[in-house]
Amino acid sequence: CQIPAPPRFRDNDHPVGLGRGLKEGVQIVSEYPQAAVLLAGDTAVVAENLKSGALRGFRIAANPEAVLQYGVQISNANVEIQDNEISGAATAGVECSGNTTAVIRANQIVNNARAALVIRGGAAPRILHNVLTAQNHPAIVVVGSAKPVIRNNVVISPEFVF
């Protein structure tokens, strides 16, 4: 019995396999958690101006031929990012900005060049039950009037910035 290799999606120009980002009310779920891999440059997944939506069970990593700035960017959106592995981003694994009330739950946001999470502006995401790591940088950066709820995470980092 031969088991097919997990899918790998690659793109240098825009969020992979998602058009230009998550769509209103759409839940994108990997059948086998973290078996489907999104390889991208710039930003892998964008969630912008959404009332609902979800991304569950993916591995998000840098395309070897491009620089991944952000694994996931969320702006003015109420989405759920759950059970993903996000690594290889140059700036941050996940960035939340604007009027964002996202739930970021049970992810491994590790091995990014700088922060695991950057939360700015009026963002108020719920950060729950994640593993967040950073080397030589803060794992979580909170800027401006952001008001995140951060609970029950494993954080491995030399410092925090609030």
Coordinates of N, CA and C in Angstrom, one line a residue:
C1 N 0.9 -1.2 0.0 CA 0.0 0.0 0.0 C 0.9 1.2 0.0
Q2 N 0.7 2.1 -0.9 CA 1.5 3.3 -1.0 C 0.7 4.5 -0.6
I3 N 1.2 5.3 0.3 CA 0.5 6.5 0.8 C 1.0 7.7 0.0
P4 N 0.1 8.5 -0.6 CA 0.6 9.6 -1.4 C 1.3 10.7 -0.5
A5 N 2.2 11.4 -1.0 CA 2.9 12.5 -0.3 C 1.9 13.6 0.0
P6 N 2.1 14.2 1.2 CA 1.2 15.4 1.5 C 1.3 16.5 0.4
P7 N 0.3 17.2 0.2 CA 0.4 18.3 -0.8 C 1.3 19.4 -0.3
R8 N 2.0 20.0 -1.3 CA 2.8 21.2 -1.0 C 2.4 22.2 -2.0
F9 N 2.1 23.4 -1.6 CA 1.6 24.5 -2.4 C 2.7 25.5 -2.4
R10 N 3.1 26.0 -3.6 CA 4.2 27.0 -3.6 C 3.9 28.1 -4.5
D11 N 4.2 29.3 -4.0 CA 3.9 30.5 -4.8 C 4.8 31.6 -4.3
N12 N 5.4 32.4 -5.1 CA 6.2 33.5 -4.7 C 5.5 34.9 -4.7
D13 N 4.4 35.0 -5.4 CA 3.7 36.3 -5.6 C 2.6 36.6 -4.7
H14 N 1.8 35.6 -4.3 CA 0.6 35.9 -3.5 C 0.3 34.8 -2.6
P15 N -0.6 35.0 -1.6 CA -1.0 33.9 -0.7 C -1.3 32.6 -1.4
V16 N -0.8 31.6 -1.0 CA -0.8 30.3 -1.7 C -2.1 29.6 -1.6
G17 N -2.7 29.2 -2.7 CA -3.9 28.4 -2.7 C -5.1 29.1 -2.2
L18 N -5.0 30.4 -1.9 CA -6.1 31.1 -1.3 C -6.5 32.3 -2.0
G19 N -6.2 32.4 -3.3 CA -6.4 33.6 -4.1 C -5.6 34.7 -3.4
R20 N -6.2 35.7 -3.0 CA -5.5 36.8 -2.3 C -5.7 36.7 -0.8
G21 N -6.4 35.7 -0.3 CA -6.5 35.6 1.2 C -7.8 34.8 1.5
L22 N -8.0 34.7 2.8 CA -9.2 34.0 3.3 C -10.5 34.8 2.8
K23 N -11.5 34.1 2.6 CA -12.8 34.7 2.1 C -13.8 34.7 3.2
E24 N -14.7 35.6 3.2 CA -15.8 35.7 4.2 C -16.5 34.4 4.5
G25 N -16.5 33.9 5.7 CA -17.2 32.7 6.1 C -16.6 31.4 5.7
V26 N -15.5 31.4 5.0 CA -14.9 30.2 4.5 C -13.9 29.6 5.6
Q27 N -14.0 28.3 5.8 CA -13.1 27.6 6.7 C -12.2 26.7 5.8
I28 N -10.9 26.9 5.9 CA -10.0 26.1 5.1 C -9.3 25.2 6.1
V29 N -9.6 23.9 5.9 CA -9.2 22.9 6.9 C -8.4 21.8 6.2
S30 N -7.2 21.5 6.7 CA -6.4 20.4 6.2 C -7.0 19.1 6.8
E31 N -7.3 18.1 5.9 CA -7.9 16.8 6.3 C -7.0 16.1 7.4
Y32 N -5.7 16.2 7.2 CA -4.7 15.6 8.1 C -3.9 16.8 8.7
P33 N -4.0 17.0 10.0 CA -3.4 18.2 10.6 C -1.9 18.3 10.3
Q34 N -1.5 19.4 9.8 CA -0.2 19.8 9.4 C 0.5 18.9 8.4
A35 N -0.3 18.2 7.6 CA 0.2 17.4 6.5 C 0.3 18.3 5.2
A36 N -0.6 19.2 5.0 CA -0.6 20.1 3.9 C 0.3 21.3 4.2
V37 N 1.2 21.6 3.3 CA 2.2 22.6 3.5 C 2.0 23.8 2.6
L38 N 2.0 25.0 3.1 CA 1.9 26.2 2.3 C 3.3 26.8 2.3
L39 N 3.9 26.8 1.1 CA 5.2 27.5 1.0 C 5.0 28.8 0.2
A40 N 5.4 29.9 0.8 CA 5.1 31.2 0.2 C 6.2 32.2 0.4
G41 N 6.2 33.2 -0.4 CA 7.0 34.4 -0.2 C 6.1 35.5 0.2
D42 N 6.6 36.6 0.8 CA 5.9 37.7 1.3 C 5.0 37.3 2.4
T43 N 3.7 37.0 2.1 CA 2.8 36.6 3.2 C 2.0 35.4 2.7
A44 N 2.0 34.3 3.5 CA 1.3 33.1 3.1 C -0.2 33.2 3.1
V45 N -0.8 33.8 4.2 CA -2.2 33.8 4.4 C -2.6 35.3 4.8
V46 N -3.6 35.8 4.2 CA -4.1 37.2 4.5 C -5.6 37.0 4.9
A47 N -5.9 37.6 6.1 CA -7.3 37.7 6.5 C -7.6 39.1 6.7
E48 N -8.4 39.7 5.8 CA -8.6 41.2 5.9 C -10.1 41.5 5.8
N49 N -10.6 42.3 6.7 CA -12.0 42.8 6.6 C -13.0 41.6 6.6
L50 N -12.9 40.7 7.5 CA -13.7 39.5 7.5 C -14.5 39.4 8.9
K51 N -15.7 39.0 8.8 CA -16.5 38.8 10.0 C -16.3 37.4 10.5
S52 N -16.0 36.4 9.6 CA -15.7 35.1 10.0 C -14.9 34.3 9.0
G53 N -14.2 33.3 9.4 CA -13.4 32.5 8.6 C -12.4 31.7 9.4
A54 N -11.8 30.7 8.9 CA -10.8 29.9 9.7 C -9.8 29.3 8.8
L55 N -8.6 29.1 9.4 CA -7.5 28.3 8.8 C -7.1 27.3 9.8
R56 N -7.2 26.0 9.5 CA -6.9 25.0 10.5 C -6.0 23.9 9.9
G57 N -5.0 23.5 10.6 CA -4.3 22.3 10.4 C -3.2 22.3 9.3
F58 N -2.6 23.5 9.0 CA -1.6 23.6 7.9 C -0.2 23.8 8.5
R59 N 0.8 23.5 7.7 CA 2.1 23.9 8.0 C 2.4 25.1 7.0
I60 N 2.9 26.2 7.6 CA 3.2 27.4 6.8 C 4.7 27.6 6.9
A61 N 5.3 27.7 5.8 CA 6.8 27.9 5.8 C 7.2 28.7 4.6
A62 N 8.5 29.2 4.7 CA 9.0 30.0 3.6 C 9.3 29.2 2.4
N63 N 9.0 29.7 1.2 CA 9.4 29.1 0.0 C 10.9 29.3 -0.1
P64 N 11.7 28.3 -0.4 CA 13.1 28.4 -0.5 C 13.6 29.5 -1.5
E65 N 12.7 29.8 -2.5 CA 13.1 30.8 -3.5 C 12.6 32.2 -3.2
A66 N 12.1 32.4 -2.0 CA 11.5 33.8 -1.7 C 11.6 34.0 -0.2
V67 N 11.4 35.3 0.2 CA 11.4 35.6 1.6 C 10.0 35.7 2.1
L68 N 9.7 34.9 3.1 CA 8.4 35.0 3.7 C 8.5 36.0 4.8
Q69 N 7.8 37.2 4.7 CA 7.8 38.2 5.7 C 6.9 37.8 6.9
Y70 N 5.7 37.4 6.5 CA 4.7 37.0 7.6 C 4.1 35.7 7.2
G71 N 3.8 34.8 8.2 CA 3.1 33.6 7.9 C 1.6 33.9 7.7
V72 N 1.1 34.7 8.6 CA -0.4 35.1 8.6 C -0.5 36.5 9.0
Q73 N -1.2 37.3 8.1 CA -1.5 38.7 8.5 C -3.0 38.8 8.6
I74 N -3.4 39.4 9.8 CA -4.9 39.5 10.1 C -5.1 41.0 10.3
S75 N -6.0 41.6 9.6 CA -6.4 43.0 9.7 C -7.9 43.2 9.7
N76 N -8.4 43.8 10.7 CA -9.9 44.1 10.8 C -10.7 42.8 10.5
A77 N -10.3 41.7 11.2 CA -11.0 40.5 10.9 C -11.2 39.7 12.2
N78 N -12.3 38.9 12.2 CA -12.7 38.0 13.3 C -12.6 36.6 12.7
V79 N -11.4 36.1 12.7 CA -11.1 34.7 12.1 C -10.5 33.9 13.2
E80 N -10.4 32.6 12.9 CA -9.8 31.6 13.8 C -8.6 31.0 13.1
I81 N -7.4 31.0 13.7 CA -6.2 30.4 13.2 C -5.9 29.3 14.2
Q82 N -6.0 28.1 13.8 CA -6.0 27.0 14.8 C -5.2 25.8 14.3
D83 N -4.4 25.2 15.2 CA -3.7 23.9 14.9 C -2.8 24.0 13.7
N84 N -2.1 25.1 13.5 CA -1.1 25.3 12.4 C 0.3 25.3 13.0
E85 N 1.2 25.0 12.1 CA 2.7 25.2 12.4 C 3.1 26.3 11.5
I86 N 3.6 27.4 12.1 CA 4.0 28.6 11.3 C 5.5 28.8 11.6
S87 N 6.3 28.7 10.5 CA 7.8 28.9 10.8 C 8.4 29.5 9.5
G88 N 9.6 30.1 9.7 CA 10.4 30.6 8.6 C 10.1 32.0 8.2
A89 N 9.3 32.8 8.9 CA 9.0 34.1 8.6 C 10.1 35.1 9.0
A90 N 10.4 36.1 8.2 CA 11.4 37.0 8.5 C 11.0 38.1 9.5
T91 N 9.8 38.5 9.5 CA 9.3 39.6 10.3 C 8.5 39.0 11.5
A92 N 7.4 38.2 11.2 CA 6.6 37.6 12.3 C 5.9 36.5 11.8
G93 N 5.7 35.5 12.6 CA 4.8 34.4 12.3 C 3.4 34.8 12.0
V94 N 2.8 35.6 12.9 CA 1.5 36.1 12.8 C 1.5 37.6 13.2
E95 N 0.8 38.4 12.4 CA 0.6 39.8 12.7 C -0.8 40.1 12.8
C96 N -1.3 40.8 13.8 CA -2.7 41.2 14.0 C -2.7 42.8 14.1
S97 N -3.6 43.4 13.3 CA -3.7 44.9 13.3 C -5.1 45.3 13.1
G98 N -5.3 46.6 13.3 CA -6.7 47.1 13.1 C -7.6 46.6 14.1
N99 N -8.9 46.5 13.7 CA -10.0 46.1 14.6 C -10.1 44.6 14.5
T100 N -9.0 43.9 14.9 CA -9.0 42.4 14.8 C -9.4 41.8 16.2
T101 N -10.3 40.8 16.1 CA -10.7 40.1 17.3 C -10.5 38.6 17.0
A102 N -9.4 38.2 16.3 CA -9.2 36.8 15.9 C -8.9 36.0 17.1
V103 N -9.1 34.7 17.0 CA -8.7 33.7 18.0 C -7.5 32.9 17.3
I104 N -6.4 32.9 18.0 CA -5.2 32.2 17.6 C -5.0 31.1 18.6
R105 N -5.3 29.9 18.2 CA -5.4 28.8 19.2 C -4.6 27.6 18.8
A106 N -3.9 27.0 19.7 CA -3.2 25.6 19.5 C -2.3 25.6 18.3
N107 N -1.6 26.6 18.1 CA -0.6 26.7 17.0 C 0.8 26.5 17.5
Q108 N 1.7 26.1 16.7 CA 3.1 26.2 17.0 C 3.7 27.3 16.1
I109 N 4.0 28.4 16.7 CA 4.6 29.5 15.9 C 6.1 29.6 16.3
V110 N 6.9 28.9 15.6 CA 8.3 28.7 16.0 C 9.3 28.9 14.9
N111 N 10.5 29.1 15.2 CA 11.6 29.2 14.2 C 11.4 30.3 13.2
N112 N 10.9 31.4 13.6 CA 10.8 32.6 12.8 C 12.0 33.5 13.1
A113 N 12.4 34.3 12.1 CA 13.6 35.1 12.4 C 13.5 36.1 13.5
R114 N 12.3 36.6 13.6 CA 12.0 37.6 14.7 C 10.9 37.2 15.6
A115 N 9.8 37.9 15.7 CA 8.7 37.6 16.7 C 7.9 36.5 16.2
A116 N 7.3 35.8 17.1 CA 6.2 34.8 16.8 C 5.0 35.6 16.5
L117 N 4.6 36.6 17.3 CA 3.4 37.4 17.2 C 3.7 38.9 17.3
V118 N 3.1 39.7 16.4 CA 3.1 41.1 16.5 C 1.7 41.5 16.5
I119 N 1.3 42.3 17.6 CA -0.1 42.7 17.7 C 0.0 44.3 17.8
R120 N -0.7 45.0 16.9 CA -0.6 46.4 16.9 C -1.9 47.1 16.7
G121 N -1.9 48.4 16.8 CA -3.2 49.2 16.5 C -4.2 48.8 17.6
G122 N -5.4 48.7 17.2 CA -6.5 48.4 18.1 C -6.8 46.9 18.2
A123 N -5.9 46.1 17.7 CA -6.2 44.7 17.7 C -6.4 44.1 19.1
A124 N -7.3 43.2 19.2 CA -7.6 42.5 20.5 C -7.8 41.0 20.3
P125 N -6.8 40.4 19.8 CA -7.0 38.9 19.5 C -6.9 38.1 20.8
R126 N -7.4 36.9 20.8 CA -7.3 36.0 21.9 C -6.2 35.0 21.5
I127 N -5.1 34.9 22.3 CA -4.0 34.1 22.0 C -4.0 33.0 23.0
L128 N -4.4 31.7 22.6 CA -4.7 30.7 23.6 C -4.0 29.4 23.2
H129 N -3.3 28.8 24.2 CA -2.8 27.4 24.1 C -1.8 27.2 22.9
N130 N -0.9 28.2 22.6 CA 0.0 28.1 21.6 C 1.4 27.8 22.1
V131 N 2.3 27.4 21.2 CA 3.7 27.3 21.5 C 4.4 28.4 20.7
L132 N 5.0 29.4 21.4 CA 5.5 30.6 20.7 C 7.0 30.7 21.1
T133 N 7.9 30.7 20.1 CA 9.3 30.8 20.4 C 10.0 31.9 19.5
A134 N 11.0 32.5 20.1 CA 11.9 33.4 19.4 C 13.3 33.3 19.9
Q135 N 14.3 33.5 19.1 CA 15.6 33.5 19.5 C 16.2 34.9 19.3
N136 N 16.7 35.5 20.4 CA 17.3 36.8 20.4 C 16.4 37.9 20.1
H137 N 15.1 37.7 20.1 CA 14.0 38.7 19.9 C 12.8 38.3 20.8
P138 N 12.0 39.3 21.1 CA 10.8 39.0 21.9 C 9.9 38.0 21.0
A139 N 9.2 37.1 21.7 CA 8.3 36.2 21.0 C 7.0 36.9 20.7
I140 N 6.6 37.8 21.7 CA 5.3 38.5 21.5 C 5.6 40.0 21.6
V141 N 5.2 40.8 20.6 CA 5.4 42.2 20.6 C 4.0 42.8 20.5
V142 N 3.7 43.7 21.5 CA 2.4 44.4 21.6 C 2.7 45.9 21.5
V143 N 2.1 46.5 20.5 CA 2.4 47.9 20.1 C 1.1 48.7 20.1
G144 N 1.3 50.0 20.6 CA 0.1 50.9 20.6 C -1.0 50.6 21.5
S145 N -2.2 50.7 21.0 CA -3.4 50.5 21.8 C -3.9 49.1 21.7
A146 N -3.1 48.1 21.2 CA -3.6 46.7 21.2 C -3.9 46.2 22.6
K147 N -4.9 45.3 22.6 CA -5.3 44.7 23.9 C -5.5 43.2 23.8
P148 N -4.5 42.5 23.5 CA -4.7 41.1 23.4 C -5.0 40.4 24.7
V149 N -5.7 39.2 24.6 CA -5.9 38.3 25.7 C -4.9 37.2 25.5
I150 N -3.9 37.0 26.4 CA -2.9 36.0 26.2 C -3.0 35.0 27.3
R151 N -3.4 33.8 27.1 CA -3.6 32.8 28.2 C -3.1 31.4 27.8
N152 N -2.5 30.7 28.7 CA -2.1 29.3 28.6 C -1.3 29.0 27.4
N153 N -0.3 29.8 27.2 CA 0.7 29.6 26.1 C 2.0 29.1 26.7
V154 N 2.8 28.4 25.9 CA 4.2 28.1 26.2 C 5.0 29.2 25.4
V155 N 5.7 30.0 26.1 CA 6.5 31.1 25.4 C 7.9 30.9 25.8
I156 N 8.8 30.7 24.8 CA 10.2 30.6 25.0 C 10.8 31.8 24.2
S157 N 11.3 32.7 25.0 CA 11.8 34.0 24.5 C 12.7 34.7 25.5
P158 N 13.7 35.4 25.0 CA 14.6 36.2 26.0 C 13.9 37.4 26.6
E159 N 12.8 37.9 26.0 CA 12.1 39.1 26.5 C 10.7 39.2 25.9
F160 N 9.9 40.1 26.5 CA 8.6 40.5 26.0 C 8.7 42.0 25.7
V161 N 7.9 42.5 24.8 CA 7.8 43.9 24.5 C 6.3 44.3 24.5
F162 N 5.9 45.1 25.5 CA 4.5 45.6 25.6 C 4.6 47.1 25.7

